[in-house]
Tab-separated table of C-alpha atoms in Angstrom:
chain	number	residue	atom	x	y	z
A	44	MET	CA	0.031	-0.036	0.195
A	45	ILE	CA	2.031	2.914	-2.075
A	46	VAL	CA	1.218	6.931	-1.936
A	47	GLN	CA	3.039	8.655	-4.595
A	48	GLN	CA	2.334	12.607	-5.177
A	49	LYS	CA	1.071	13.477	-8.502
A	50	LYS	CA	0.430	16.825	-8.694
A	51	LYS	CA	4.236	19.216	-8.845
A	52	SER	CA	4.287	22.065	-5.594
A	53	THR	CA	4.165	24.752	-6.377
A	54	THR	CA	6.026	28.105	-4.704
A	55	ALA	CA	3.933	30.504	-4.862
A	56	LYS	CA	4.631	33.661	-2.461
A	57	ILE	CA	1.363	35.538	0.129
A	58	SER	CA	1.118	39.098	-0.653
A	59	SER	CA	-1.519	39.430	2.123
A	60	PRO	CA	-2.891	38.512	5.104
A	61	SER	CA	-6.538	38.685	4.143
A	62	VAL	CA	-6.484	35.597	0.787
A	63	SER	CA	-8.303	33.116	2.400
A	64	PRO	CA	-5.768	30.219	3.362
A	65	TYR	CA	-8.681	28.093	1.266
A	66	ASP	CA	-8.022	29.888	-1.984
A	67	ARG	CA	-4.054	29.975	-1.190
A	68	PRO	CA	-1.880	28.511	-3.437
A	69	PHE	CA	0.323	25.071	-2.077
A	70	ASP	CA	3.729	27.376	-0.846
A	71	PRO	CA	5.921	24.559	0.030
A	72	ASN	CA	7.505	26.809	2.853
A	73	SER	CA	4.304	27.469	5.038
A	74	ILE	CA	3.689	25.206	7.637
A	75	VAL	CA	0.885	22.869	5.178
A	76	GLY	CA	3.743	22.936	2.216
A	77	LYS	CA	6.667	21.092	4.880
A	78	THR	CA	4.037	18.618	6.282
A	79	VAL	CA	2.284	17.316	3.065
A	80	LEU	CA	5.856	16.908	1.168
A	81	GLN	CA	6.859	15.585	4.996
A	82	ALA	CA	3.541	13.459	4.776
A	83	PHE	CA	5.323	12.330	1.228
A	84	ASP	CA	8.794	11.218	2.372
A	85	GLU	CA	9.224	7.507	2.780
A	86	ASN	CA	11.582	7.909	5.382
A	87	THR	CA	9.329	9.385	7.786
A	88	VAL	CA	6.391	8.074	9.752
A	89	ASP	CA	5.325	10.240	12.428
A	90	ILE	CA	4.592	14.054	11.774
A	91	THR	CA	4.132	16.193	15.089
A	92	VAL	CA	2.505	20.425	14.249
A	93	ASP	CA	2.685	21.813	18.151
A	94	ALA	CA	1.077	25.546	17.481
A	95	PRO	CA	-0.543	28.064	20.480
A	96	PRO	CA	-3.712	28.923	21.271
A	97	GLY	CA	-6.022	30.765	18.270
A	98	SER	CA	-3.669	30.572	15.835
A	99	GLY	CA	-5.203	28.506	13.247
A	100	LYS	CA	-4.062	24.693	13.936
A	101	THR	CA	-7.925	23.035	12.411
A	102	THR	CA	-7.516	26.180	9.048
A	103	THR	CA	-4.007	24.018	8.873
A	104	LEU	CA	-5.639	21.057	9.504
A	105	VAL	CA	-7.957	21.276	6.795
A	106	MET	CA	-5.206	22.432	4.251
A	107	ILE	CA	-2.706	19.547	4.637
A	108	VAL	CA	-6.509	17.430	4.037
A	109	LYS	CA	-6.815	19.117	1.227
A	110	GLU	CA	-3.750	18.915	-0.307
A	111	LEU	CA	-3.239	15.087	0.159
A	112	ILE	CA	-6.257	14.091	-1.898
A	113	THR	CA	-5.386	16.548	-4.688
A	114	GLN	CA	-2.064	16.049	-4.831
A	115	SER	CA	-2.206	12.462	-4.056
A	116	ASP	CA	-4.641	8.628	-4.007
A	117	ALA	CA	-4.090	8.786	-0.806
A	118	GLN	CA	-6.539	7.137	2.166
A	119	ILE	CA	-6.975	9.382	4.916
A	120	LEU	CA	-8.139	9.116	8.165
A	121	VAL	CA	-8.927	11.864	10.232
A	122	VAL	CA	-9.846	11.852	14.207
A	123	ALA	CA	-10.518	13.653	17.048
A	124	PRO	CA	-10.967	13.517	21.496
A	125	THR	CA	-14.771	14.531	20.441
A	126	ARG	CA	-17.766	14.926	18.660
A	127	ASN	CA	-17.553	18.673	17.736
A	128	GLN	CA	-13.847	18.886	17.006
A	129	ILE	CA	-14.633	16.602	14.211
A	130	ILE	CA	-18.449	18.271	13.056
A	131	GLU	CA	-16.084	21.352	13.452
A	132	ILE	CA	-13.492	19.728	10.632
A	133	ALA	CA	-16.058	18.230	7.909
A	134	ASP	CA	-18.258	21.263	7.896
A	135	ARG	CA	-14.339	23.403	7.054
A	136	LEU	CA	-14.295	20.645	3.820
A	137	ILE	CA	-16.867	20.249	3.050
A	138	GLN	CA	-16.378	24.040	1.661
A	139	ILE	CA	-12.975	23.335	-0.139
A	140	VAL	CA	-12.868	19.492	-0.918
A	141	PRO	CA	-15.173	17.371	-3.113
A	142	ALA	CA	-17.559	15.768	-2.052
A	143	ASN	CA	-17.501	12.077	-2.971
A	144	SER	CA	-14.023	12.632	-1.120
A	145	ILE	CA	-15.813	12.452	2.616
A	146	THR	CA	-17.237	10.310	4.242
A	147	ILE	CA	-18.384	11.136	8.156
A	148	ASN	CA	-18.060	7.654	10.667
A	149	LEU	CA	-20.578	10.156	13.359
A	150	ARG	CA	-23.539	7.903	14.876
A	151	GLU	CA	-25.715	9.950	13.608
A	152	GLY	CA	-27.907	12.925	15.331
A	153	PRO	CA	-29.248	16.406	15.397
A	154	ASP	CA	-25.888	17.670	14.716
A	155	THR	CA	-24.922	15.141	12.196
A	156	GLY	CA	-28.035	16.132	9.545
A	157	PRO	CA	-26.710	20.027	8.728
A	158	LEU	CA	-23.786	18.461	7.364
A	159	GLN	CA	-25.008	15.718	5.553
A	160	SER	CA	-27.166	17.511	3.806
A	161	MET	CA	-24.542	19.555	2.413
A	162	LEU	CA	-22.833	16.983	0.975
A	163	THR	CA	-25.952	15.900	-0.463
A	164	ALA	CA	-26.130	19.167	-2.137
A	165	LYS	CA	-23.043	20.096	-2.878
A	166	ARG	CA	-23.153	16.528	-4.676
A	167	GLU	CA	-25.417	17.100	-6.468
A	168	ARG	CA	-24.514	20.229	-7.980
A	169	GLU	CA	-21.215	18.627	-8.887
A	170	ALA	CA	-22.747	15.698	-10.742
A	171	LYS	CA	-24.333	18.488	-12.311
A	172	SER	CA	-21.949	20.962	-12.965
A	173	VAL	CA	-20.365	20.792	-17.074
A	174	LEU	CA	-16.910	20.546	-15.141
A	175	ALA	CA	-17.782	17.394	-13.197
A	176	SER	CA	-14.234	15.999	-13.691
A	177	SER	CA	-12.619	18.737	-12.784
A	178	THR	CA	-14.347	18.469	-9.230
A	179	LYS	CA	-13.580	14.831	-9.012
A	180	SER	CA	-10.254	14.333	-6.704
A	181	PRO	CA	-8.030	11.231	-6.283
A	182	GLY	CA	-7.710	10.855	-2.830
A	183	HIS	CA	-10.310	10.656	-0.068
A	184	VAL	CA	-11.237	11.538	3.699
A	185	VAL	CA	-13.010	9.458	6.323
A	186	LEU	CA	-13.370	11.527	9.793
A	187	SER	CA	-14.528	9.744	12.978
A	188	THR	CA	-14.228	10.329	16.789
A	189	ILE	CA	-10.890	7.721	18.093
A	190	SER	CA	-13.277	6.176	20.170
A	191	ARG	CA	-15.840	5.053	17.019
A	192	ALA	CA	-12.242	4.687	14.801
A	193	ALA	CA	-11.485	2.408	17.324
A	194	MET	CA	-14.121	0.581	16.925
A	195	SER	CA	-12.556	-1.137	13.819
A	196	ILE	CA	-10.047	-3.052	14.176
A	197	TYR	CA	-7.055	-3.016	11.765
A	198	LYS	CA	-5.327	-5.890	10.477
A	199	GLN	CA	-3.363	-4.535	8.262
A	200	PRO	CA	-3.548	-0.411	7.365
A	201	ARG	CA	-6.934	1.102	5.539
A	202	TYR	CA	-5.331	4.066	4.710
A	203	HIS	CA	-2.478	5.981	4.273
A	204	PHE	CA	-2.556	8.727	6.901
A	205	LEU	CA	-4.119	8.666	9.903
A	206	ILE	CA	-3.792	12.259	11.852
A	207	VAL	CA	-4.942	12.885	15.252
A	208	ASP	CA	-6.339	16.068	15.992
A	209	GLU	CA	-6.048	17.585	18.823
A	210	ALA	CA	-3.136	14.995	20.354
A	211	TYR	CA	-2.558	16.472	23.836
A	212	GLN	CA	-6.744	15.777	24.689
A	213	ALA	CA	-5.928	12.371	23.892
A	214	THR	CA	-4.066	9.350	25.936
A	215	TYR	CA	-1.434	6.955	24.101
A	216	GLY	CA	-4.020	4.059	24.909
A	217	ASP	CA	-6.672	5.408	23.114
A	218	TYR	CA	-3.642	6.134	19.582
A	219	THR	CA	-2.735	2.177	20.567
A	220	ASN	CA	-6.045	0.928	19.167
A	221	ILE	CA	-6.157	3.339	15.532
A	222	VAL	CA	-2.488	2.638	15.225
A	223	ASN	CA	-2.794	-0.887	12.874
A	224	SER	CA	-4.813	1.570	10.170
A	225	SER	CA	-2.508	3.513	9.229
A	226	LEU	CA	0.637	4.046	7.087
A	227	LYS	CA	2.180	6.494	8.711
A	228	HIS	CA	0.917	9.843	10.881
A	229	ILE	CA	0.164	13.258	11.374
A	230	PHE	CA	0.155	14.723	14.863
A	231	MET	CA	-1.411	17.967	15.309
A	232	GLY	CA	-1.983	19.793	18.957
A	233	ASP	CA	-2.047	22.486	21.552
A	234	PRO	CA	0.701	21.551	24.040
A	235	GLY	CA	-1.022	24.335	26.712
A	236	GLN	CA	-3.878	22.258	26.774
A	237	ILE	CA	-5.373	20.761	29.977
A	238	GLY	CA	-4.730	17.072	29.313
A	239	PRO	CA	-7.369	13.824	28.526
A	240	VAL	CA	-9.178	12.579	32.099
A	241	VAL	CA	-7.361	8.815	33.508
A	242	THR	CA	-9.736	7.595	35.682
A	243	VAL	CA	-7.512	4.160	36.037
A	244	PRO	CA	-4.455	4.025	38.905
A	245	THR	CA	-1.168	5.145	37.132
A	246	GLN	CA	1.244	3.737	39.276
A	247	PHE	CA	1.768	0.828	37.060
A	248	TRP	CA	3.392	2.844	34.586
A	249	SER	CA	4.809	5.831	36.567
A	250	SER	CA	8.755	3.784	34.870
A	251	SER	CA	7.428	3.712	31.580
A	252	ARG	CA	7.224	7.238	30.761
A	253	SER	CA	7.968	6.445	27.188
A	254	THR	CA	4.546	4.053	26.549
A	255	ASN	CA	2.324	5.002	29.724
A	256	PRO	CA	-0.621	4.425	27.933
A	257	THR	CA	-1.810	7.420	29.820
A	258	ARG	CA	0.450	9.604	28.891
A	259	ARG	CA	-0.929	12.620	26.493
A	260	LEU	CA	-0.713	11.232	22.819
A	261	GLN	CA	1.943	13.994	21.153
A	262	ASP	CA	3.944	13.958	24.199
A	263	VAL	CA	4.495	10.583	23.707
A	264	ILE	CA	4.620	11.024	20.117
A	265	ARG	CA	7.440	13.692	20.173
A	266	ALA	CA	9.708	11.352	23.022
A	267	ALA	CA	9.549	7.999	22.065
A	268	SER	CA	9.574	8.093	17.557
A	269	LYS	CA	13.195	8.310	16.212
A	270	GLU	CA	11.253	8.623	12.463
A	271	THR	CA	9.307	11.597	13.612
A	272	ALA	CA	9.786	15.139	12.058
A	273	HIS	CA	8.429	18.630	14.082
A	274	TYR	CA	6.984	21.023	13.126
A	275	THR	CA	5.570	24.521	14.997
A	276	ILE	CA	3.183	26.979	14.165
A	277	ASP	CA	5.163	29.914	15.832
A	278	THR	CA	2.383	33.602	15.455
A	279	THR	CA	-0.829	33.595	16.762
A	280	TRP	CA	-3.782	35.719	15.378
A	281	ARG	CA	-6.015	35.669	19.210
A	282	LEU	CA	-3.512	36.889	21.201
A	283	GLY	CA	-2.655	40.217	21.750
A	284	PRO	CA	1.012	40.863	22.417
A	285	LYS	CA	0.824	41.535	25.932
A	286	THR	CA	-0.768	38.112	26.626
A	287	THR	CA	0.819	36.088	23.845
A	288	LYS	CA	4.412	37.654	26.113
A	289	ILE	CA	3.214	36.147	29.025
A	290	ILE	CA	1.783	32.514	28.236
A	291	ASN	CA	4.865	32.078	26.186
A	292	ALA	CA	5.836	30.563	29.719
A	293	LEU	CA	4.017	27.141	29.133
A	294	TYR	CA	5.141	26.758	26.998
A	295	PRO	CA	8.371	24.696	25.423
A	296	PHE	CA	8.216	27.049	22.020
A	297	LYS	CA	8.383	30.166	21.018
A	298	PHE	CA	5.284	31.943	19.175
A	299	SER	CA	4.359	36.022	18.603
A	300	SER	CA	1.459	37.920	18.111
A	301	SER	CA	-0.448	38.515	14.587
A	302	ARG	CA	-3.944	39.489	16.427
A	303	PRO	CA	-4.871	42.380	14.049
A	304	ALA	CA	-5.086	45.398	16.179
A	305	THR	CA	-8.429	45.377	19.326
A	306	ASP	CA	-8.512	47.920	21.650
A	307	LEU	CA	-12.034	47.743	24.706
A	308	ARG	CA	-13.257	50.919	26.681
A	309	ILE	CA	-16.104	50.648	29.401
A	310	GLY	CA	-18.136	54.454	28.911
A	311	GLN	CA	-15.226	56.265	28.052
A	312	ARG	CA	-12.805	54.193	29.679
A	313	SER	CA	-10.071	52.639	28.199
A	314	LEU	CA	-8.942	49.174	29.178
A	315	ASP	CA	-5.337	47.279	28.692
A	316	GLU	CA	-5.094	44.310	27.400
A	317	ILE	CA	-5.567	42.392	31.401
A	318	GLU	CA	-6.682	44.021	33.784
A	319	VAL	CA	-6.131	42.376	37.324
A	320	VAL	CA	-8.451	42.242	40.282
A	321	ASP	CA	-7.137	41.349	43.438
A	322	ILE	CA	-8.541	39.082	45.449
A	323	HIS	CA	-6.048	39.010	48.190
A	324	THR	CA	-5.314	35.562	49.697
A	325	PRO	CA	-8.210	33.453	49.747
A	326	LEU	CA	-7.632	32.363	53.488
A	327	GLU	CA	-7.570	35.441	54.717
A	328	ARG	CA	-10.108	36.240	56.148
A	329	GLU	CA	-9.974	39.937	56.070
A	330	SER	CA	-10.727	40.116	52.561
A	331	PRO	CA	-13.908	40.813	51.586
A	332	VAL	CA	-14.409	38.089	49.852
A	333	ALA	CA	-13.067	35.324	52.024
A	334	ASN	CA	-14.518	32.164	52.298
A	335	ASP	CA	-17.773	33.826	50.507
A	336	SER	CA	-17.465	32.846	47.134
A	337	VAL	CA	-20.784	33.851	46.096
A	338	SER	CA	-19.392	37.777	47.430
A	339	MET	CA	-16.855	36.995	45.295
A	340	MET	CA	-19.260	36.316	42.263
A	341	LYS	CA	-21.775	39.335	42.542
A	342	MET	CA	-17.852	40.690	41.428
A	343	VAL	CA	-17.541	39.264	39.008
A	344	ALA	CA	-21.032	39.831	38.236
A	345	ARG	CA	-21.178	43.279	38.583
A	346	ARG	CA	-18.035	44.117	35.720
A	347	CYS	CA	-19.585	41.728	32.873
A	348	VAL	CA	-22.944	43.811	33.275
A	349	SER	CA	-20.761	47.074	32.950
A	350	PHE	CA	-18.958	45.165	29.771
A	351	ILE	CA	-22.993	43.836	27.967
A	352	ASN	CA	-24.648	47.618	29.061
A	353	ASP	CA	-21.169	50.120	28.351
A	354	GLY	CA	-18.944	47.645	25.998
A	355	TYR	CA	-16.865	48.508	23.323
A	356	VAL	CA	-14.755	46.979	20.904
A	357	THR	CA	-12.944	48.833	18.164
A	358	ARG	CA	-10.807	45.898	15.989
A	359	ASP	CA	-9.170	46.487	12.177
A	360	GLY	CA	-10.672	50.709	12.975
A	361	LYS	CA	-13.573	50.138	13.376
A	362	GLU	CA	-15.916	49.509	16.624
A	363	ARG	CA	-18.827	48.009	17.445
A	364	LYS	CA	-20.757	47.677	20.546
A	365	LEU	CA	-19.904	44.035	22.244
A	366	GLU	CA	-22.963	41.883	22.153
A	367	ALA	CA	-23.995	39.402	25.063
A	368	LYS	CA	-22.239	36.348	22.688
A	369	ASP	CA	-19.356	38.432	23.175
A	370	ILE	CA	-18.762	37.806	26.624
A	371	ALA	CA	-17.709	34.720	28.477
A	372	ILE	CA	-17.227	33.809	32.681
A	373	VAL	CA	-14.628	31.060	33.161
A	374	VAL	CA	-14.937	29.913	36.707
A	375	GLY	CA	-12.666	26.699	38.268
A	376	TYR	CA	-15.634	24.549	39.850
A	377	ASN	CA	-19.278	23.902	38.681
A	378	TYR	CA	-19.908	24.900	41.434
A	379	GLN	CA	-19.046	28.306	40.592
A	380	VAL	CA	-20.669	27.730	37.477
A	381	GLU	CA	-24.273	27.591	39.397
A	382	GLU	CA	-22.980	29.953	41.661
A	383	ALA	CA	-22.105	33.226	38.886
A	384	VAL	CA	-25.213	31.652	36.823
A	385	LEU	CA	-27.854	33.171	39.640
A	386	VAL	CA	-26.014	35.637	40.381
A	387	MET	CA	-26.687	37.583	36.739
A	388	LYS	CA	-30.007	35.996	37.015
A	389	SER	CA	-30.319	38.306	39.879
A	390	MET	CA	-28.962	41.077	37.845
A	391	CYS	CA	-30.064	41.057	34.534
A	392	GLY	CA	-34.022	39.969	35.233
A	393	GLY	CA	-34.059	36.610	35.522
A	394	SER	CA	-31.654	35.444	32.444
A	395	CYS	CA	-28.124	34.797	32.400
A	396	PRO	CA	-27.268	36.436	28.795
A	397	VAL	CA	-23.643	35.048	28.910
A	398	GLU	CA	-21.695	32.092	28.428
A	399	VAL	CA	-20.570	31.035	31.761
A	400	THR	CA	-18.255	27.844	32.252
A	401	THR	CA	-15.803	26.007	33.731
A	402	ALA	CA	-11.397	25.572	32.333
A	403	ASP	CA	-12.105	22.391	30.736
A	404	ARG	CA	-15.006	23.132	28.624
A	405	ALA	CA	-13.892	26.472	27.488
A	406	GLN	CA	-11.409	24.319	25.175
A	407	GLY	CA	-11.405	25.113	21.674
A	408	LYS	CA	-12.905	28.133	21.866
A	409	GLU	CA	-12.868	32.212	22.006
A	410	TRP	CA	-14.856	35.468	23.120
A	411	CYS	CA	-13.850	39.261	22.922
A	412	VAL	CA	-14.052	38.963	26.479
A	413	ILE	CA	-13.404	36.534	29.716
A	414	LEU	CA	-14.097	37.156	33.048
A	415	ALA	CA	-11.517	34.420	34.697
A	416	VAL	CA	-11.698	33.388	38.931
A	417	ASP	CA	-8.481	31.621	39.362
A	418	PRO	CA	-8.969	28.303	40.460
A	419	ALA	CA	-6.790	28.357	43.426
A	420	SER	CA	-7.684	31.695	45.193
A	421	ILE	CA	-10.931	30.351	45.341
A	422	PRO	CA	-12.411	31.409	49.092
A	423	GLY	CA	-11.778	28.627	51.991
A	424	GLY	CA	-8.523	26.820	49.523
A	425	ALA	CA	-8.086	24.926	46.085
A	426	ALA	CA	-8.100	21.317	44.730
A	427	SER	CA	-4.755	20.106	43.460
A	428	HIS	CA	-5.895	19.925	40.253
A	429	SER	CA	-6.345	24.090	40.426
A	430	PHE	CA	-2.582	23.985	39.649
A	431	SER	CA	-2.552	22.219	36.091
A	432	ASP	CA	-0.636	24.614	34.154
A	433	GLY	CA	-3.265	23.427	31.589
A	434	ARG	CA	-6.207	25.320	33.476
A	435	LEU	CA	-4.449	27.838	33.387
A	436	SER	CA	-3.224	27.782	30.014
A	437	VAL	CA	-6.684	27.756	29.320
A	438	MET	CA	-7.579	30.488	30.595
A	439	ILE	CA	-6.159	33.236	30.178
A	440	SER	CA	-5.800	32.509	26.326
A	441	ARG	CA	-9.700	32.177	25.212
A	442	HIS	CA	-9.986	35.898	24.868
A	443	TYR	CA	-9.673	37.764	20.684
A	444	GLY	CA	-9.852	41.386	23.054
A	445	HIS	CA	-9.482	41.651	26.773
A	446	LEU	CA	-8.746	39.418	30.151
A	447	THR	CA	-9.655	40.791	33.472
A	448	TRP	CA	-7.825	38.248	35.983
A	449	TYR	CA	-9.881	37.422	38.949
A	450	GLY	CA	-6.960	36.153	41.222
A	451	THR	CA	-4.227	35.983	43.856
A	452	HIS	CA	-0.298	37.573	44.328
A	453	PRO	CA	1.903	34.310	43.645
A	454	ASP	CA	4.032	34.871	47.016
A	455	GLU	CA	0.441	34.722	48.874
A	456	LEU	CA	-0.133	31.966	47.275
A	457	LEU	CA	2.746	30.101	48.200
A	458	GLU	CA	2.230	31.158	52.099
A	459	HIS	CA	-0.912	28.650	51.935
A	460	TYR	CA	-0.474	25.484	50.247
A	461	ASP	CA	2.556	23.306	49.252
A	462	GLU	CA	4.662	24.389	46.731
A	463	SER	CA	5.101	21.571	45.095
A	464	LEU	CA	1.315	22.195	43.965
A	465	ILE	CA	2.350	25.035	41.743
A	466	SER	CA	5.003	24.111	38.476
A	467	ASP	CA	7.605	27.279	38.599
A	468	ARG	CA	5.764	27.571	35.243
A	469	ALA	CA	2.431	28.618	36.974
A	470	LEU	CA	3.677	31.384	38.763
A	471	GLU	CA	6.109	33.084	36.567
A	472	VAL	CA	2.412	33.395	34.587
A	473	ARG	CA	1.045	34.859	37.466
A	474	GLY	CA	3.955	37.447	38.517
A	475	SER	CA	3.647	38.816	35.688
A	476	ILE	CA	-0.057	38.582	34.711
A	477	TYR	CA	0.357	40.225	38.630
A	478	ARG	CA	2.591	43.719	36.727
A	479	MET	CA	-0.579	43.775	34.534
A	480	PRO	CA	-2.948	47.292	35.417
A	481	VAL	CA	-4.745	46.189	39.201
A	482	ILE	CA	-7.778	47.452	39.060
A	483	ASP	CA	-10.573	47.725	42.509
A	484	GLU	CA	-12.996	46.831	42.350
A	485	PHE	CA	-14.095	46.380	46.291
């Protein structure tokens, strides 16, 4: 089972970033181009692509698939940990790849109906087109969740390429169930994300890190394979320069900000990219919110309502009023979600107009404005998992405009928690956040 590149690549200079990435000519010097050419290299088995938040990772994956199936007769299996991730990929692929080249392998549901309708309509249009022959693609792609793909038994490779999206959210054990499906493998992910939830004891593999089935998949691949090509996307289109500089400390590679100029204001007061509300030591009884999470949520809700009523964002020179859908409250615990929703309802006529979510559920999403409550700073003390680097990374990287951070200075955290709970990188990030403007919300 061998796949060969049939269509020669051509070098193209991108003159304007405003051009849709789906309309750009193939560029062998881009991440897409390098990955595709490496995939056709007979000496390469695995390829990893690391990406920071808001870097266009899904767009990059879709373009890789497009090039692989148009430049060859490749049979491709694309998998991801969740159904929603596959649906997003399918929605984009349908727009740029011939319909007969796509198979969506998901259980039927309300979310798959629109996709199948789009595929059917596109097939009909392509069949009637006088250029029908030019819409055919020699390759084919199957889209599936990791768990559904693992239901098949692969005694021999069925695909030329396996592409795993969000590979840092899957375990190595997940991968071993589908590794035999394909000859070559491409792994894409954000190393700063929260890893998969593991519910089994892990002590058995503590001395075998390279093959530990509970470790994050892409971590294992990067460390274990000698036939792996590694690439990184070195820019983010979502995060501003200050957030990018801070969050770099949580990543194994450096990246910069290419975000369009974005400014926010509440009324006539201009806002910094990041502003801090110091809630002091969470165990300090003199603190106005000590041991009273509801009071803290009221403080968050008041600022949230101010954004809804008087918030404006200017992007690329165009100003508009903020809408509720532009704003989210991100907290560390489910009970805080319930508290924040109740408080918002009391202030907004019985409904909560903004999304209130935990860091785990916020992965993969973005808003213009985020009000984030550091889970390490909750009244009464925090659980050990609250201090994970991934959770911190997600909470400070969901905004493309402004972040209000409700937290405690790292020096005060160390007075009340075991130093082993907080990594040096997380302390550095929290310290950098506290160098941003501290505002008085009491």
